[in-house]
GROMACS .gro file of C-alpha atoms in nm:
model
  264
    1MET     CA    1 -14.225   6.630  19.670
    2PHE     CA    2 -14.039   6.288  19.627
    3THR     CA    3 -14.118   5.958  19.676
    4GLU     CA    4 -13.866   5.692  19.789
    5LEU     CA    5 -13.915   5.433  19.526
    6ALA     CA    6 -13.956   5.046  19.632
    7THR     CA    7 -13.939   4.754  19.371
    8LYS     CA    8 -14.296   4.767  19.283
    9HIS     CA    9 -14.195   5.073  19.083
   10GLN     CA   10 -13.952   4.920  18.922
   11ASN     CA   11 -14.127   4.939  18.583
   12LEU     CA   12 -14.189   5.302  18.620
   13ILE     CA   13 -13.840   5.348  18.695
   14ILE     CA   14 -13.714   5.173  18.354
   15GLU     CA   15 -13.947   5.313  18.120
   16LEU     CA   16 -13.847   5.628  18.216
   17LEU     CA   17 -13.501   5.570  18.251
   18LYS     CA   18 -13.533   5.478  17.872
   19LYS     CA   19 -13.578   5.803  17.736
   20ASP     CA   20 -13.233   5.860  17.747
   21ILE     CA   21 -13.074   5.501  17.828
   22TYR     CA   22 -12.724   5.635  17.743
   23PHE     CA   23 -12.709   5.908  18.027
   24ASN     CA   24 -12.902   5.728  18.274
   25THR     CA   25 -12.651   5.368  18.220
   26PHE     CA   26 -12.505   5.483  18.540
   27ILE     CA   27 -12.837   5.468  18.711
   28LEU     CA   28 -12.968   5.157  18.545
   29GLY     CA   29 -12.595   4.967  18.655
   30ASN     CA   30 -12.639   5.060  19.018
   31ILE     CA   31 -12.991   4.960  19.049
   32PHE     CA   32 -12.959   4.667  18.848
   33ARG     CA   33 -12.647   4.517  19.074
   34TYR     CA   34 -12.730   4.672  19.401
   35GLY     CA   35 -13.134   4.743  19.409
   36LEU     CA   36 -13.301   5.054  19.484
   37LYS     CA   37 -13.165   5.110  19.815
   38GLN     CA   38 -12.865   5.037  20.014
   39GLN     CA   39 -12.620   5.244  20.260
   40PHE     CA   40 -12.445   5.418  20.006
   41GLN     CA   41 -12.728   5.491  19.751
   42GLN     CA   42 -13.143   5.606  19.753
   43THR     CA   43 -13.384   5.635  19.475
   44LEU     CA   44 -13.611   5.886  19.487
   45GLY     CA   45 -13.885   5.950  19.200
   46ILE     CA   46 -14.188   6.225  19.151
   47LEU     CA   47 -14.477   5.996  19.075
   48GLN     CA   48 -14.846   6.152  18.957
   49GLU     CA   49 -15.156   5.960  18.878
   50ASP     CA   50 -14.958   5.601  18.909
   51LYS     CA   51 -14.641   5.786  18.660
   52LEU     CA   52 -14.324   5.830  18.716
   53HIS     CA   53 -14.205   6.207  18.594
   54ALA     CA   54 -13.860   6.211  18.730
   55ILE     CA   55 -13.558   6.048  18.936
   56LEU     CA   56 -13.313   6.157  19.184
   57PHE     CA   57 -13.051   5.902  19.245
   58LYS     CA   58 -12.813   5.948  19.560
   59PHE     CA   59 -12.498   5.766  19.545
   60PHE     CA   60 -12.309   5.806  19.832
   61HIS     CA   61 -12.266   6.234  19.838
   62ASN     CA   62 -12.328   6.290  19.497
   63TYR     CA   63 -12.676   6.342  19.331
   64ILE     CA   64 -12.799   6.244  18.985
   65PHE     CA   65 -13.121   6.343  18.851
   66TYR     CA   66 -13.291   6.332  18.531
   67PHE     CA   67 -13.643   6.383  18.392
   68SER     CA   68 -13.793   6.375  18.034
   69LYS     CA   69 -14.081   6.678  18.039
   70PRO     CA   70 -13.970   7.028  18.274
   71THR     CA   71 -14.331   7.048  18.407
   72GLU     CA   72 -14.381   7.343  18.703
   73LYS     CA   73 -14.415   7.068  18.983
   74ILE     CA   74 -14.075   6.900  18.868
   75LEU     CA   75 -13.860   7.253  18.799
   76HIS     CA   76 -13.987   7.353  19.168
   77THR     CA   77 -13.911   7.045  19.373
   78PHE     CA   78 -13.565   7.012  19.208
   79THR     CA   79 -13.504   7.367  19.254
   80LYS     CA   80 -13.602   7.331  19.629
   81PHE     CA   81 -13.437   6.985  19.682
   82ILE     CA   82 -13.087   7.173  19.544
   83GLU     CA   83 -13.124   7.486  19.771
   84ASN     CA   84 -13.217   7.309  20.070
   85THR     CA   85 -12.994   7.005  19.999
   86TYR     CA   86 -12.675   7.247  19.965
   87CYS     CA   87 -12.675   7.458  20.246
   88ASN     CA   88 -12.722   7.180  20.456
   89LEU     CA   89 -12.410   6.931  20.294
   90GLU     CA   90 -12.113   6.882  20.465
   91ASN     CA   91 -11.929   6.746  20.162
   92LYS     CA   92 -11.964   7.053  20.011
   93ASN     CA   93 -11.740   6.894  19.699
   94SER     CA   94 -12.107   6.644  19.614
   95THR     CA   95 -12.145   6.646  19.292
   96PHE     CA   96 -12.509   6.710  19.102
   97LEU     CA   97 -12.507   6.531  18.771
   98CYS     CA   98 -12.768   6.604  18.451
   99THR     CA   99 -12.812   6.648  18.154
  100LYS     CA  100 -12.764   6.972  17.952
  101GLU     CA  101 -13.107   6.970  17.869
  102ASN     CA  102 -13.220   6.939  18.247
  103LEU     CA  103 -12.942   7.188  18.366
  104SER     CA  104 -13.049   7.459  18.143
  105TYR     CA  105 -13.463   7.393  18.204
  106LEU     CA  106 -13.378   7.483  18.583
  107GLN     CA  107 -13.150   7.764  18.517
  108GLN     CA  108 -13.411   7.933  18.316
  109TYR     CA  109 -13.633   7.867  18.591
  110LYS     CA  110 -13.400   8.012  18.897
  111LYS     CA  111 -13.174   8.220  18.770
  112ASP     CA  112 -12.808   8.169  18.958
  113LEU     CA  113 -12.940   7.816  19.115
  114THR     CA  114 -12.656   7.669  19.069
  115LYS     CA  115 -12.398   7.907  19.105
  116ASN     CA  116 -12.201   7.777  19.359
  117LEU     CA  117 -12.306   7.426  19.258
  118ASN     CA  118 -12.072   7.168  19.203
  119VAL     CA  119 -12.285   7.118  18.892
  120GLN     CA  120 -12.102   6.812  18.610
  121GLU     CA  121 -12.205   6.828  18.216
  122ASN     CA  122 -12.054   6.529  18.082
  123THR     CA  123 -12.025   6.485  17.722
  124PHE     CA  124 -12.053   6.150  17.625
  125LEU     CA  125 -12.017   5.945  17.276
  126LYS     CA  126 -12.206   5.629  17.183
  127LEU     CA  127 -12.119   5.363  16.932
  128ASN     CA  128 -12.333   5.371  16.605
  129SER     CA  129 -12.190   5.091  16.359
  130LYS     CA  130 -11.977   4.810  16.369
  131THR     CA  131 -11.782   4.876  16.052
  132LYS     CA  132 -11.496   5.034  16.187
  133ILE     CA  133 -11.486   4.719  16.508
  134GLU     CA  134 -11.494   4.482  16.246
  135GLU     CA  135 -11.182   4.654  16.039
  136VAL     CA  136 -11.001   4.687  16.428
  137LEU     CA  137 -11.027   4.335  16.505
  138LYS     CA  138 -10.868   4.230  16.158
  139ILE     CA  139 -10.490   4.301  16.402
  140GLU     CA  140 -10.592   4.090  16.662
  141LYS     CA  141 -10.357   3.779  16.482
  142GLN     CA  142 -10.082   4.062  16.454
  143ILE     CA  143 -10.109   4.172  16.786
  144LEU     CA  144 -10.104   3.832  16.985
  145GLU     CA  145  -9.799   3.749  16.717
  146ASN     CA  146  -9.595   4.005  16.881
  147ALA     CA  147  -9.580   3.875  17.228
  148TYR     CA  148  -9.911   4.077  17.374
  149LYS     CA  149 -10.067   3.819  17.590
  150PHE     CA  150 -10.539   3.880  17.605
  151LYS     CA  151 -10.692   3.816  17.909
  152ILE     CA  152 -11.003   3.917  18.075
  153SER     CA  153 -10.876   4.027  18.428
  154LYS     CA  154 -11.130   3.901  18.729
  155PRO     CA  155 -11.110   4.153  19.048
  156THR     CA  156 -10.827   3.981  19.203
  157ILE     CA  157 -10.581   4.133  19.466
  158GLU     CA  158 -10.273   4.086  19.244
  159ASN     CA  159 -10.472   4.217  18.895
  160ILE     CA  160 -10.566   4.501  19.065
  161THR     CA  161 -10.276   4.620  19.157
  162LYS     CA  162 -10.148   4.529  18.847
  163ILE     CA  163 -10.397   4.788  18.678
  164LEU     CA  164 -10.357   5.051  18.958
  165THR     CA  165  -9.990   5.025  18.834
  166LEU     CA  166 -10.099   5.087  18.505
  167ARG     CA  167 -10.280   5.401  18.594
  168LYS     CA  168 -10.026   5.560  18.728
  169LYS     CA  169  -9.785   5.572  18.455
  170ILE     CA  170 -10.080   5.759  18.264
  171LYS     CA  171 -10.035   6.127  18.310
  172GLU     CA  172 -10.372   6.188  18.163
  173PHE     CA  173 -10.548   6.029  18.453
  174LYS     CA  174 -10.612   6.311  18.697
  175ASN     CA  175 -10.676   6.092  18.956
  176ILE     CA  176 -10.564   5.774  19.132
  177PRO     CA  177 -10.812   5.576  19.274
  178THR     CA  178 -10.802   5.332  19.551
  179LYS     CA  179 -10.750   4.951  19.560
  180GLU     CA  180 -11.113   4.940  19.707
  181GLU     CA  181 -11.304   5.192  19.415
  182ILE     CA  182 -11.106   4.989  19.118
  183MET     CA  183 -11.274   4.691  19.279
  184PHE     CA  184 -11.581   4.840  19.261
  185PHE     CA  185 -11.574   4.929  18.913
  186MET     CA  186 -11.451   4.617  18.810
  187GLN     CA  187 -11.697   4.438  18.987
  188ASN     CA  188 -11.912   4.623  18.805
  189GLY     CA  189 -11.819   4.565  18.444
  190ARG     CA  190 -11.572   4.352  18.269
  191THR     CA  191 -11.189   4.469  18.198
  192PHE     CA  192 -11.004   4.368  17.897
  193VAL     CA  193 -10.621   4.363  17.936
  194LEU     CA  194 -10.305   4.348  17.684
  195GLU     CA  195  -9.997   4.228  17.904
  196LYS     CA  196  -9.606   4.165  17.773
  197GLU     CA  197  -9.408   3.954  17.992
  198ASN     CA  198  -9.741   3.967  18.270
  199ILE     CA  199  -9.694   4.263  18.300
  200PRO     CA  200 -10.051   4.506  18.205
  201VAL     CA  201  -9.949   4.756  17.884
  202ALA     CA  202 -10.291   4.817  17.790
  203MET     CA  203 -10.653   4.847  17.886
  204ALA     CA  204 -10.984   4.895  17.841
  205CYS     CA  205 -11.285   4.836  18.105
  206THR     CA  206 -11.658   4.867  18.141
  207THR     CA  207 -11.843   4.934  18.436
  208PHE     CA  208 -12.260   5.017  18.531
  209GLU     CA  209 -12.321   4.715  18.300
  210ASN     CA  210 -12.684   4.657  18.277
  211PRO     CA  211 -12.895   4.473  18.082
  212TYR     CA  212 -12.941   4.793  17.797
  213THR     CA  213 -12.662   4.972  17.839
  214ALA     CA  214 -12.257   4.953  17.935
  215MET     CA  215 -11.998   5.225  18.013
  216LEU     CA  216 -11.658   5.197  17.905
  217ILE     CA  217 -11.392   5.358  18.167
  218ASP     CA  218 -11.073   5.364  18.199
  219ILE     CA  219 -10.899   5.351  17.856
  220ALA     CA  220 -10.509   5.328  17.835
  221THR     CA  221 -10.181   5.262  17.696
  222ASP     CA  222  -9.843   5.284  17.885
  223PRO     CA  223  -9.657   5.545  17.716
  224LEU     CA  224  -9.378   5.338  17.618
  225TYR     CA  225  -9.596   5.089  17.409
  226ARG     CA  226  -9.826   5.338  17.251
  227LYS     CA  227  -9.885   5.439  16.859
  228LYS     CA  228  -9.935   5.008  16.818
  229GLY     CA  229 -10.339   5.016  16.798
  230LEU     CA  230 -10.336   4.844  17.127
  231ALA     CA  231 -10.635   5.070  17.313
  232THR     CA  232 -10.810   5.093  17.025
  233PHE     CA  233 -10.793   4.701  16.961
  234LEU     CA  234 -10.921   4.651  17.341
  235VAL     CA  235 -11.188   4.898  17.277
  236ALA     CA  236 -11.296   4.728  16.978
  237LYS     CA  237 -11.314   4.335  17.071
  238LEU     CA  238 -11.502   4.488  17.435
  239CYS     CA  239 -11.744   4.738  17.227
  240ASN     CA  240 -11.778   4.384  17.022
  241ASN     CA  241 -11.902   4.150  17.273
  242LEU     CA  242 -12.108   4.386  17.394
  243ILE     CA  243 -12.293   4.443  17.092
  244ASN     CA  244 -12.332   4.113  17.046
  245GLU     CA  245 -12.506   4.081  17.376
  246GLY     CA  246 -12.764   4.349  17.236
  247LYS     CA  247 -12.612   4.629  17.412
  248LYS     CA  248 -12.597   4.965  17.376
  249VAL     CA  249 -12.214   5.101  17.445
  250CYS     CA  250 -12.137   5.466  17.560
  251LEU     CA  251 -11.837   5.633  17.692
  252PHE     CA  252 -11.871   6.002  17.907
  253TYR     CA  253 -11.547   6.172  17.940
  254ASP     CA  254 -11.511   6.594  18.067
  255ASP     CA  255 -11.205   6.699  17.904
  256LYS     CA  256 -11.262   6.809  17.559
  257LYS     CA  257 -10.888   6.746  17.465
  258LEU     CA  258 -10.959   6.330  17.478
  259GLU     CA  259 -11.251   6.413  17.239
  260THR     CA  260 -10.992   6.316  16.918
  261PHE     CA  261 -10.864   5.988  17.109
  262TYR     CA  262 -11.211   5.846  17.224
  263ARG     CA  263 -11.389   5.908  16.818
  264LYS     CA  264 -11.120   5.684  16.704
   0.00000   0.00000   0.00000
């Protein structure tokens, strides 16, 4: 059975989530910014003998779950939850997000459990070295000399409008967020931008930042300004700042075609 987690469980939550610090960036970022419970989010867990063995995080209509050891109790509890919850969901497009390992354990425990679910298996990359970053940062002077202006974009209406305009030019972005959604992500991280004549031509952002990790998102360059290393430079500058703050950096993606670009 799931227990609603409270402030007194904070240390137990962090201890569990740090076992897969990269995957759990989303949960950590929201908990540190909004707390354990809000109108749009809820944090549940499986507690036993004063230890937290699993966590279920509800964010709007979506669910993220994580456990480090697949015990009978954990697999049974999650199986029943998924079966009962999905049957009662008004929004059948809700996503269940988990690690590949957790998904495999659940599918072995009960065949066809996730057959009709929108279960998302994201692949993530993590930054392991500063060497490439330092190499890329060497071109900063060259970029700025070519009339590109670097700025850290604040979540103002003007800046959000500019970011949205740039996003609409990027055909690789399948979904165009609303201004409210862009505001939400910008408030949860930082946005680095290169502008040309006051118009954004490249950007790289983080979101779900917390004391331990940050997630890279929205890495993009206007098609007219590609092949100049602009987005790569912004990512390097952003990662350099995060590493100097003692944070680990990761990036999630679900499109295999983008893997080569992100690995650069």
